[in-house]
PDB file of C-alpha atoms in Angstrom:
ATOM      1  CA  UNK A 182      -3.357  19.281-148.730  1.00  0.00           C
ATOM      2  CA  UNK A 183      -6.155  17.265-146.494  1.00  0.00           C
ATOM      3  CA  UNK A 184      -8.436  20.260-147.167  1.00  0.00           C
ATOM      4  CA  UNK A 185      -8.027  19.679-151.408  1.00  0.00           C
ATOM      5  CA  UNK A 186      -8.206  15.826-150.534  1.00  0.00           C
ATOM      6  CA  UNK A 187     -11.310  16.418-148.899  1.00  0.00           C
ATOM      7  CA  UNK A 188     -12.636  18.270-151.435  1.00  0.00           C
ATOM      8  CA  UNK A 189     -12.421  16.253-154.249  1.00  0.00           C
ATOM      9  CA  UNK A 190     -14.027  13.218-152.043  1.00  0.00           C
ATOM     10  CA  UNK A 191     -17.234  15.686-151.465  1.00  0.00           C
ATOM     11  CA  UNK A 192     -17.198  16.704-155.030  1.00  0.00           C
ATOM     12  CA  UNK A 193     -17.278  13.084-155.925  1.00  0.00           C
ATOM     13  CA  UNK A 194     -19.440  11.885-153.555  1.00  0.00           C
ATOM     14  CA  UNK A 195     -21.510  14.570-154.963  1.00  0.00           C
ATOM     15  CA  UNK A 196     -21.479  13.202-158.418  1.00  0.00           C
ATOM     16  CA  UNK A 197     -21.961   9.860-157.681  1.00  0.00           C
ATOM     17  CA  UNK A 198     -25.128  10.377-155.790  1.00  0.00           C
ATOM     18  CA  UNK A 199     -26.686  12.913-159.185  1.00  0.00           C
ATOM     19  CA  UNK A 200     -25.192   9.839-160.959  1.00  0.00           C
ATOM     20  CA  UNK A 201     -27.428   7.109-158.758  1.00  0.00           C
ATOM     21  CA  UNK A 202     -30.135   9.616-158.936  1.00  0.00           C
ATOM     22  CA  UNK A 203     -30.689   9.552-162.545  1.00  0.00           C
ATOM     23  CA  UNK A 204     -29.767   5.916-162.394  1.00  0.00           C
ATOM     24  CA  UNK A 205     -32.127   4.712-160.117  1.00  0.00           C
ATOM     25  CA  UNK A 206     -34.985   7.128-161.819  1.00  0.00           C
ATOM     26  CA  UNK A 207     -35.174   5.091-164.946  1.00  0.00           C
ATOM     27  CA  UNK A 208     -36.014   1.857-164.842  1.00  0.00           C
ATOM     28  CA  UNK A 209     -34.102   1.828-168.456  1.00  0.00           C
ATOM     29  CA  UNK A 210     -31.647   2.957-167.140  1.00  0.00           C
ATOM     30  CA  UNK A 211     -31.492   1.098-164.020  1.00  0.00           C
ATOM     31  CA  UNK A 212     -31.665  -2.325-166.509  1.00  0.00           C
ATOM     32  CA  UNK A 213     -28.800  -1.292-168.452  1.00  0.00           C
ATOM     33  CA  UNK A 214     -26.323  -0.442-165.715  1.00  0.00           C
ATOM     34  CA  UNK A 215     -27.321  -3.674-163.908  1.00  0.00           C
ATOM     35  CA  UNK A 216     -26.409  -5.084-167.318  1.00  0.00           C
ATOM     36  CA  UNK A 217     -23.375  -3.781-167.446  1.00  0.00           C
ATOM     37  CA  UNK A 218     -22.461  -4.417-163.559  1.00  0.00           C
ATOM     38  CA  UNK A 219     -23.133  -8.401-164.750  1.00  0.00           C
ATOM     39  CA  UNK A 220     -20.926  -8.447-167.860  1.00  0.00           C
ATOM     40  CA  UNK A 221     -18.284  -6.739-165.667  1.00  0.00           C
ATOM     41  CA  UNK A 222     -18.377  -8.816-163.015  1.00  0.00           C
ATOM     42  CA  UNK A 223     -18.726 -12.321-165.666  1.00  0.00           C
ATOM     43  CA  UNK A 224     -15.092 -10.045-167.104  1.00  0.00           C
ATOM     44  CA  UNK A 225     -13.863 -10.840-163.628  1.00  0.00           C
ATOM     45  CA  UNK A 226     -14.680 -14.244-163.364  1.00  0.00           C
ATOM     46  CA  UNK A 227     -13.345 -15.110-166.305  1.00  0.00           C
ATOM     47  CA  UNK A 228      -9.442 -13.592-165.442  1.00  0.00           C
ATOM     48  CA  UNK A 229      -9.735 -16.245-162.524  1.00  0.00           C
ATOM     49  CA  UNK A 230     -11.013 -18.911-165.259  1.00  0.00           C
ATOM     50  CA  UNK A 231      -8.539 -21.713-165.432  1.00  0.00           C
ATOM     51  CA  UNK A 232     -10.013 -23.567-167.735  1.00  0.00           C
ATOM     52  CA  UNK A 233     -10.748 -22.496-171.750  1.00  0.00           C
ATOM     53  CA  UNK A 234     -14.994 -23.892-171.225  1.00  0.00           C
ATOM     54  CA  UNK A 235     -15.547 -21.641-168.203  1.00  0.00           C
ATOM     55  CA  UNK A 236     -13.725 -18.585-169.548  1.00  0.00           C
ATOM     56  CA  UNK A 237     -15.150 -18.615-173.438  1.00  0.00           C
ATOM     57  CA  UNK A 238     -18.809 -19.004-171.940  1.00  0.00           C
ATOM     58  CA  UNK A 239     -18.143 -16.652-169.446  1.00  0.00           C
ATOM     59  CA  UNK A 240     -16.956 -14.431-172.448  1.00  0.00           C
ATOM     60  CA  UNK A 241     -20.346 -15.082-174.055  1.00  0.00           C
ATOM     61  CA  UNK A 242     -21.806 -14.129-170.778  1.00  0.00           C
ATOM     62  CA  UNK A 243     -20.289 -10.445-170.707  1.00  0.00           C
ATOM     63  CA  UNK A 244     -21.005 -10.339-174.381  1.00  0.00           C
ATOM     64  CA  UNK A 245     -24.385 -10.129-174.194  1.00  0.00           C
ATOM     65  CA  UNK A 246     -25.014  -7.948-170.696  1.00  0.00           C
ATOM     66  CA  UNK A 247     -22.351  -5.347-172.803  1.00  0.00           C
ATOM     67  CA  UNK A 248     -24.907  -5.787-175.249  1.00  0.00           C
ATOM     68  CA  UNK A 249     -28.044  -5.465-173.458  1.00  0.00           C
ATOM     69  CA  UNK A 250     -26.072  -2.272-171.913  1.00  0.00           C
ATOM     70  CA  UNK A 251     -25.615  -0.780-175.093  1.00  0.00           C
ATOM     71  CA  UNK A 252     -28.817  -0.841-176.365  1.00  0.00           C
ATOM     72  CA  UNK A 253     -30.202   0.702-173.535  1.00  0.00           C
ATOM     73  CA  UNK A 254     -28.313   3.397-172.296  1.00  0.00           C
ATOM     74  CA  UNK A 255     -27.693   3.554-175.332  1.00  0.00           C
ATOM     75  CA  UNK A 256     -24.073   3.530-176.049  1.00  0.00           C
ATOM     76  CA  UNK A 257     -23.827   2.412-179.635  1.00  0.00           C
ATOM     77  CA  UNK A 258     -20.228   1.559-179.866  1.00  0.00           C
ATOM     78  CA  UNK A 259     -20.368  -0.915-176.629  1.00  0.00           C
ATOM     79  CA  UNK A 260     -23.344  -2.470-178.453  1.00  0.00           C
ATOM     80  CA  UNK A 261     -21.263  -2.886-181.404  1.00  0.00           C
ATOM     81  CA  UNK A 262     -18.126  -4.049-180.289  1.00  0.00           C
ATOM     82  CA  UNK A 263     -19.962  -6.167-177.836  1.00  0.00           C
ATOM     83  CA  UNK A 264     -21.908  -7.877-181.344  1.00  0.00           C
ATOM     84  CA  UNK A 265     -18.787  -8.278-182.952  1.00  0.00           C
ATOM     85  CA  UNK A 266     -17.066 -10.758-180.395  1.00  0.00           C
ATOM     86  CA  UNK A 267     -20.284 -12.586-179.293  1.00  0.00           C
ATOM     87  CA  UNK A 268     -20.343 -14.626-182.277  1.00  0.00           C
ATOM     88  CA  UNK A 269     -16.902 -15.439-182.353  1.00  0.00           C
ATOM     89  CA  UNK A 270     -17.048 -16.265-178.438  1.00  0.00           C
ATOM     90  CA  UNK A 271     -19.856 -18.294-178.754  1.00  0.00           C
ATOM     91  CA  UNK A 272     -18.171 -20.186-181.835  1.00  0.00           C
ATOM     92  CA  UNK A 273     -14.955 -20.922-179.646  1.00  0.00           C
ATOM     93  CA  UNK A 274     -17.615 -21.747-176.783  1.00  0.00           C
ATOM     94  CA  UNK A 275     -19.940 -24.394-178.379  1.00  0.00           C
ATOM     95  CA  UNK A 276     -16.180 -25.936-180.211  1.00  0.00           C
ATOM     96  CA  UNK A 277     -14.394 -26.123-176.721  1.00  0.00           C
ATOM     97  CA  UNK A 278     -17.316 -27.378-175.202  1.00  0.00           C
ATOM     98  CA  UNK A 279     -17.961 -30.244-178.046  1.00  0.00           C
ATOM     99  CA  UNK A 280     -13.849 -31.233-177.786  1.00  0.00           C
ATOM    100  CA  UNK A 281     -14.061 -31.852-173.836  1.00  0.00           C
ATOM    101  CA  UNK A 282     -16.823 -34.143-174.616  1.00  0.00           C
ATOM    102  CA  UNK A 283     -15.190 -36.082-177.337  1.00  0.00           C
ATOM    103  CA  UNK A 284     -12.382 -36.475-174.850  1.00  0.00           C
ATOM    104  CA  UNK A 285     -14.331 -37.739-171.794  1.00  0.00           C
ATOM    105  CA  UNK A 286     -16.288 -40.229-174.758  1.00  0.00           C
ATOM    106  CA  UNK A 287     -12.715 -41.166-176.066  1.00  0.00           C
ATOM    107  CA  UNK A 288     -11.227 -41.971-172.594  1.00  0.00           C
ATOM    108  CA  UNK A 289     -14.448 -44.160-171.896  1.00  0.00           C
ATOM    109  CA  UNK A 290     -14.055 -45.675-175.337  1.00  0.00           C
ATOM    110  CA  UNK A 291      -9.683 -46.472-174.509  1.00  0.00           C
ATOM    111  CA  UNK A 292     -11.407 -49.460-172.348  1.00  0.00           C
ATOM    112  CA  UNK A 293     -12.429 -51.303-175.128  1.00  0.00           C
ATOM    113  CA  UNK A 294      -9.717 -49.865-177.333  1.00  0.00           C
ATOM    114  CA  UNK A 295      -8.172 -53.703-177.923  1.00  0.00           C
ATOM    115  CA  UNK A 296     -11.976 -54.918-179.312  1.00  0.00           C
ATOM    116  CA  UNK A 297     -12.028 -52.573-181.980  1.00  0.00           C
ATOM    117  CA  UNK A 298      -8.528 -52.635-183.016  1.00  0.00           C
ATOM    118  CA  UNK A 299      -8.791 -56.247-183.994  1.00  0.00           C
ATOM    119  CA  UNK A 300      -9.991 -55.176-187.060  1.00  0.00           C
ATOM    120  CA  UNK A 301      -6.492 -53.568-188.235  1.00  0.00           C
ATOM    121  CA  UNK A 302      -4.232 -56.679-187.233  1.00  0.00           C
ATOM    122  CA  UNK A 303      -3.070 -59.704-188.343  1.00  0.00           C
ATOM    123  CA  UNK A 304      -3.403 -63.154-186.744  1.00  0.00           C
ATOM    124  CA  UNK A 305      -0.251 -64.677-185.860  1.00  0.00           C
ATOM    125  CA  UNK A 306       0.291 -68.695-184.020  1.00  0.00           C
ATOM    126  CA  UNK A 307       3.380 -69.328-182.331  1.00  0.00           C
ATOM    127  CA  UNK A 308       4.043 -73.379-180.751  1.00  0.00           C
ATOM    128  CA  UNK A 309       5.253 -73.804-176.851  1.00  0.00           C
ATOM    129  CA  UNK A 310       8.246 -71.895-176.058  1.00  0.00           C
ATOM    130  CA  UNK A 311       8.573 -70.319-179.488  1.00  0.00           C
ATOM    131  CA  UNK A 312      10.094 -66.674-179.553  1.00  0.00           C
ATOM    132  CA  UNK A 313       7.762 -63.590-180.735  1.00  0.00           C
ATOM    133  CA  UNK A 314      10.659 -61.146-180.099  1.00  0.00           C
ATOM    134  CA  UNK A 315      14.259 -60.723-178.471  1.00  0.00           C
ATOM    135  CA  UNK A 316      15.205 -58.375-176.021  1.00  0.00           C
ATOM    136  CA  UNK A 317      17.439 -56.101-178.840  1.00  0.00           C
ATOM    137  CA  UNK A 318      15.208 -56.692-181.749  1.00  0.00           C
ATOM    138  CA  UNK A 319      13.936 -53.704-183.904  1.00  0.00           C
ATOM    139  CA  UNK A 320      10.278 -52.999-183.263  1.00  0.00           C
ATOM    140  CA  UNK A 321       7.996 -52.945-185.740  1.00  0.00           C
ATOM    141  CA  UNK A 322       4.864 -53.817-184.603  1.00  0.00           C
ATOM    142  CA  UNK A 323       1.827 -53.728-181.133  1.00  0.00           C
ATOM    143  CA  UNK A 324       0.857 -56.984-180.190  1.00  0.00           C
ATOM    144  CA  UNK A 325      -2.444 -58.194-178.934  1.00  0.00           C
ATOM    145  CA  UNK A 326      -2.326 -61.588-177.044  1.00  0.00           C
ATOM    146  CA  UNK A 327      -5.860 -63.443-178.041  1.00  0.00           C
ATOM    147  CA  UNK A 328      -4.942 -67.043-176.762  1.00  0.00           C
ATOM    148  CA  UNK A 329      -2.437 -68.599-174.920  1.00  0.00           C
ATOM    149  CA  UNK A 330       0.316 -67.307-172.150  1.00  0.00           C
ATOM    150  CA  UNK A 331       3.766 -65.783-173.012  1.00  0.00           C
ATOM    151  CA  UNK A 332       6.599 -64.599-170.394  1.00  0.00           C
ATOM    152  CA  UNK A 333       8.388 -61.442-170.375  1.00  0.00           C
ATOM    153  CA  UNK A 334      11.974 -63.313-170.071  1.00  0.00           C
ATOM    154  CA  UNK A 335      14.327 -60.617-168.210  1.00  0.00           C
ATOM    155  CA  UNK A 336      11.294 -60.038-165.614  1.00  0.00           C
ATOM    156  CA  UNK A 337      10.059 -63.628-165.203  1.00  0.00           C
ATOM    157  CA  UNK A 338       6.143 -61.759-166.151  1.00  0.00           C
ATOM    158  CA  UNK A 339       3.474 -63.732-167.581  1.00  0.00           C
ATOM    159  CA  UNK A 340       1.668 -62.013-170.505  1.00  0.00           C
ATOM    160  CA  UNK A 341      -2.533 -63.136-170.194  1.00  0.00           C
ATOM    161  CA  UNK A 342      -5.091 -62.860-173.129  1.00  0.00           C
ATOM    162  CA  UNK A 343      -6.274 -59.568-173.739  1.00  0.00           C
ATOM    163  CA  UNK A 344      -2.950 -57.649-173.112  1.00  0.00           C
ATOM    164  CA  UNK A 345      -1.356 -55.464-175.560  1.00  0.00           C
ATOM    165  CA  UNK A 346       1.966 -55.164-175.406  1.00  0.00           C
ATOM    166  CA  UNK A 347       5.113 -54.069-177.382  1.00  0.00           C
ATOM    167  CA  UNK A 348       4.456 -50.408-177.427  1.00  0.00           C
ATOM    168  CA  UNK A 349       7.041 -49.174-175.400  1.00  0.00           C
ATOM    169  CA  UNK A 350       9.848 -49.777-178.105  1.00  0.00           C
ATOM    170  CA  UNK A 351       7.797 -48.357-181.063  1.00  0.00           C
ATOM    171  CA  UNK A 352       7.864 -45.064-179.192  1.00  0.00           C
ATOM    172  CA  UNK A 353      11.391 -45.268-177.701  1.00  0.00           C
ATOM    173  CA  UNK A 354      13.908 -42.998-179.712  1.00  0.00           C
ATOM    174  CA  UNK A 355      16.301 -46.309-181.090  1.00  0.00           C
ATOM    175  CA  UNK A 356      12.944 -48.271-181.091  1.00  0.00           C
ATOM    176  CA  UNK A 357      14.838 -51.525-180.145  1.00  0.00           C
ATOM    177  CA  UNK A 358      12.742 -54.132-178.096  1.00  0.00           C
ATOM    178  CA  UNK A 359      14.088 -54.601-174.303  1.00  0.00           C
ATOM    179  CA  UNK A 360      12.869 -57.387-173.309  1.00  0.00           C
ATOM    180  CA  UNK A 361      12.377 -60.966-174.852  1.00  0.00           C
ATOM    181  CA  UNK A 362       8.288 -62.220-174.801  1.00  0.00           C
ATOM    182  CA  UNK A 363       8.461 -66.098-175.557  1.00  0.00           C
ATOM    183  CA  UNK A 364       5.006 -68.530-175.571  1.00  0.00           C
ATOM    184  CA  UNK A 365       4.708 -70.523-172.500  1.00  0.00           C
ATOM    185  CA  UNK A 366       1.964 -72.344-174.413  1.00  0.00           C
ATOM    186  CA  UNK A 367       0.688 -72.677-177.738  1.00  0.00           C
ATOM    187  CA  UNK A 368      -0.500 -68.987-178.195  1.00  0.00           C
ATOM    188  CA  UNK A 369      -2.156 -66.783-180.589  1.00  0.00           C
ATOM    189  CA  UNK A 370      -1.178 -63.472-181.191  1.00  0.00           C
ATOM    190  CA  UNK A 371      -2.370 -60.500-183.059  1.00  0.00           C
ATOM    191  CA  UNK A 372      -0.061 -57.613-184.686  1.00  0.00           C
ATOM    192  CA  UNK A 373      -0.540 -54.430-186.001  1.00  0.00           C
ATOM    193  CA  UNK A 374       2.280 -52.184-188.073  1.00  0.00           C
ATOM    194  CA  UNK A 375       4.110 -49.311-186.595  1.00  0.00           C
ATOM    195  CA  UNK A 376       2.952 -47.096-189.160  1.00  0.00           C
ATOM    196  CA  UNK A 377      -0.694 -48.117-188.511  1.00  0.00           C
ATOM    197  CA  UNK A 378      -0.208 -47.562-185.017  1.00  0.00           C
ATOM    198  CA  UNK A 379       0.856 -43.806-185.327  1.00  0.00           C
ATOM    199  CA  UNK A 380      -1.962 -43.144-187.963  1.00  0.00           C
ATOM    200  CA  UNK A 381      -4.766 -44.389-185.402  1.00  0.00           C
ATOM    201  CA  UNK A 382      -2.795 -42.187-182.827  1.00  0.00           C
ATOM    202  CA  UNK A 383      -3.587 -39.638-184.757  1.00  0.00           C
ATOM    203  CA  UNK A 384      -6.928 -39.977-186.324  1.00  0.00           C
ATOM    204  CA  UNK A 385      -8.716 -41.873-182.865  1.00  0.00           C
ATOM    205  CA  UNK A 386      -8.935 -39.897-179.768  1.00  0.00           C
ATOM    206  CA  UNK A 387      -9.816 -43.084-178.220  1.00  0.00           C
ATOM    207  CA  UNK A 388      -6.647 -44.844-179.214  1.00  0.00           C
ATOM    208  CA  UNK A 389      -4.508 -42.494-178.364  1.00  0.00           C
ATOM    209  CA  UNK A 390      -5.664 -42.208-175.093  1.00  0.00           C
ATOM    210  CA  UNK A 391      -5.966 -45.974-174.808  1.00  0.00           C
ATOM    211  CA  UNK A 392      -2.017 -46.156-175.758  1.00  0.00           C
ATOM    212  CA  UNK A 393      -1.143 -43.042-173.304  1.00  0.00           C
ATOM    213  CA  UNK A 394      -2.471 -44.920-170.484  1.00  0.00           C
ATOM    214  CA  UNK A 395      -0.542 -48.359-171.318  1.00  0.00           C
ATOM    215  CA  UNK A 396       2.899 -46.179-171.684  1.00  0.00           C
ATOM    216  CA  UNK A 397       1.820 -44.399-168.435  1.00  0.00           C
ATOM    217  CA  UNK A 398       1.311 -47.769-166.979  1.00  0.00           C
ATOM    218  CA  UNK A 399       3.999 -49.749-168.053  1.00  0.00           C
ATOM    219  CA  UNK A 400       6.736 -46.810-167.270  1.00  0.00           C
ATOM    220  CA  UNK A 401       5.204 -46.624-163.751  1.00  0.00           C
ATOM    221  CA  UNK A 402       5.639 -50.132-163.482  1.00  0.00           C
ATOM    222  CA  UNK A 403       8.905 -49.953-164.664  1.00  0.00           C
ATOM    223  CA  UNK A 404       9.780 -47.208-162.322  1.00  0.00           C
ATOM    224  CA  UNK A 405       9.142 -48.943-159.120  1.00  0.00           C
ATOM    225  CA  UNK A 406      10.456 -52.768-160.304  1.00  0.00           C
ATOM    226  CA  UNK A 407      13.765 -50.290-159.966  1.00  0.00           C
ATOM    227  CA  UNK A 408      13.223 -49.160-156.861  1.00  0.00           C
ATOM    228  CA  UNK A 409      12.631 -52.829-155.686  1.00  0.00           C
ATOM    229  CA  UNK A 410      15.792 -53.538-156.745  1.00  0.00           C
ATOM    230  CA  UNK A 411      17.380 -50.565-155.681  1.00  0.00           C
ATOM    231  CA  UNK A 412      16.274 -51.156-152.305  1.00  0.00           C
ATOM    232  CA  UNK A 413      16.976 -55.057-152.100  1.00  0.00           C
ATOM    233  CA  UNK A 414      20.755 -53.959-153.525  1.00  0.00           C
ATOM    234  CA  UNK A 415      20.968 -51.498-150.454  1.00  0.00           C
ATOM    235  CA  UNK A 416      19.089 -54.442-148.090  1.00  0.00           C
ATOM    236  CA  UNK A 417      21.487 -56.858-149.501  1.00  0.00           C
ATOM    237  CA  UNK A 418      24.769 -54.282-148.949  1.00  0.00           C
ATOM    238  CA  UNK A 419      24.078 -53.248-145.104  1.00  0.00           C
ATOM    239  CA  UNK A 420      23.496 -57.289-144.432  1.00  0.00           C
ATOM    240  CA  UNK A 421      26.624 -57.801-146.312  1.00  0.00           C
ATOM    241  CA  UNK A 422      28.624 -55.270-144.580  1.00  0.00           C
ATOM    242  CA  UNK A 423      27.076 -56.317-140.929  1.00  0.00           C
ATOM    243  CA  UNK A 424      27.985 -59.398-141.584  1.00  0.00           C
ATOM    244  CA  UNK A 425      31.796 -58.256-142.058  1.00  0.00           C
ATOM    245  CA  UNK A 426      31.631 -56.548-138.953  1.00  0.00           C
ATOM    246  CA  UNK A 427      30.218 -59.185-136.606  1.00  0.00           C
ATOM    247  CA  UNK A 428      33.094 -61.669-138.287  1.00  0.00           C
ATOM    248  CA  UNK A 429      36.306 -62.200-135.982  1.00  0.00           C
ATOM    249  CA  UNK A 430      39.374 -61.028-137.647  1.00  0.00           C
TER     250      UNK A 430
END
């Protein structure tokens, strides 16, 4: 069994040196198998490729040394397969490529998002200690504080000019409002419809990501105001029940 085993090693040692051979004696030849090494080694790459940019131009990569391959050795069906899928590789390359910009423009644009939103709301005034909404109320539209300072009631928070707020209810699935915001002073306040809201979402990158990170935010913020009280409950439970142990009965 080694013997046979050895065999075929020699024979194929044997072939791939006649193959080298007549590689390595034409620089034609040479060109297209280096070719072809490229594209399969740009093949590899792009199985490791998390990303869709990387992979699709590493697609256009292999592409074209399958390409170059094919013309040379020649080996017209490579050549022609390889023609096929370059253009639609390269399409799907240049598109991907144009989206991840638009996104890194959009989330640089979600800084200014409440500047350029003004245009789509309506001005609302509201007197000292008037109510804009109650904690239960159905939500209908954002908000955009322009002057003045208004208090989240159940958190004792004070709203400052230049917050949005109120968009944590419109995406909620009873949309109902859960907090009360009342004017501390004299405020001005701009408002936008639901139904706007969701269209922009949809049409304006920058929006969207804009509104993503205030829900992000605000739910993080939410998240550990809980775990304050969670742990003051559990503070205010073990003093409690020390307190009950030191007593005298």
């Amino acid at each position: 069994m080694s013997s046979i085993l050895n065999e075929w090693i020699s024979q194929l040692s044997v072939l791939a040196s006649i193959w080298l051979e007549d590689v390595w004696a034409s620089p034609q030849q040479t060109a297209a198998h280096l070719a072809a090494a490229i594209a399969i080694a740009l093949v590899l790459a792009g199985s490791l490729a998390r990303t869709m940019t990387p992979l699709r131009w590493l697609a256009v990569g292999s592409n074209i040394g399958l390409m170059i391959y094919g013309a040379l050795h020649p080996s017209p069906i490579t050549f022609c397969i390889a023609a096929v899928l370059l253009p639609v590789n390269l399409y799907r390359a240049i598109e991907v490529t144009k989206l991840t910009r638009r996104v890194h423009r959009a989330e640089a644009a979600a800084q200014q998002a409440g500047l350029w939103l003004k245009p789509y709301m309506k001005a609302k005034k509201l007197k000292a200690g008037e109510t804009l909404f109650s904690k239960g109320d159905l939500a209908e539209h954002l908000f955009l504080l322009v002057e003045g300072q208004m208090e989240l009631v159940e958190l004792g928070k004070v709203l400052e000019p230049g917050r949005i707020f109120g968009e944590i209810a419109l995406f909620s699935p009873d949309r109902i409002r859960t907090s009360t915001v009342r004017c501390v002073t004299a405020c001005t306040v701009l408002r936008i419809h639901d139904s706007t809201v969701r269209q922009l979402y949809y049409q304006d990158h920058a929006f969207g990501f804009h509104l993503i990170d205030l829900l992000a935010s605000r739910l993080s913020d939410d998240v550990q105001r809980v775990q304050a009280q969670l742990r003051e409950a559990k503070r205010e439970i073990l003093d409690r029940s020390q307190a009950q142990s030191q007593a005298p009965h």
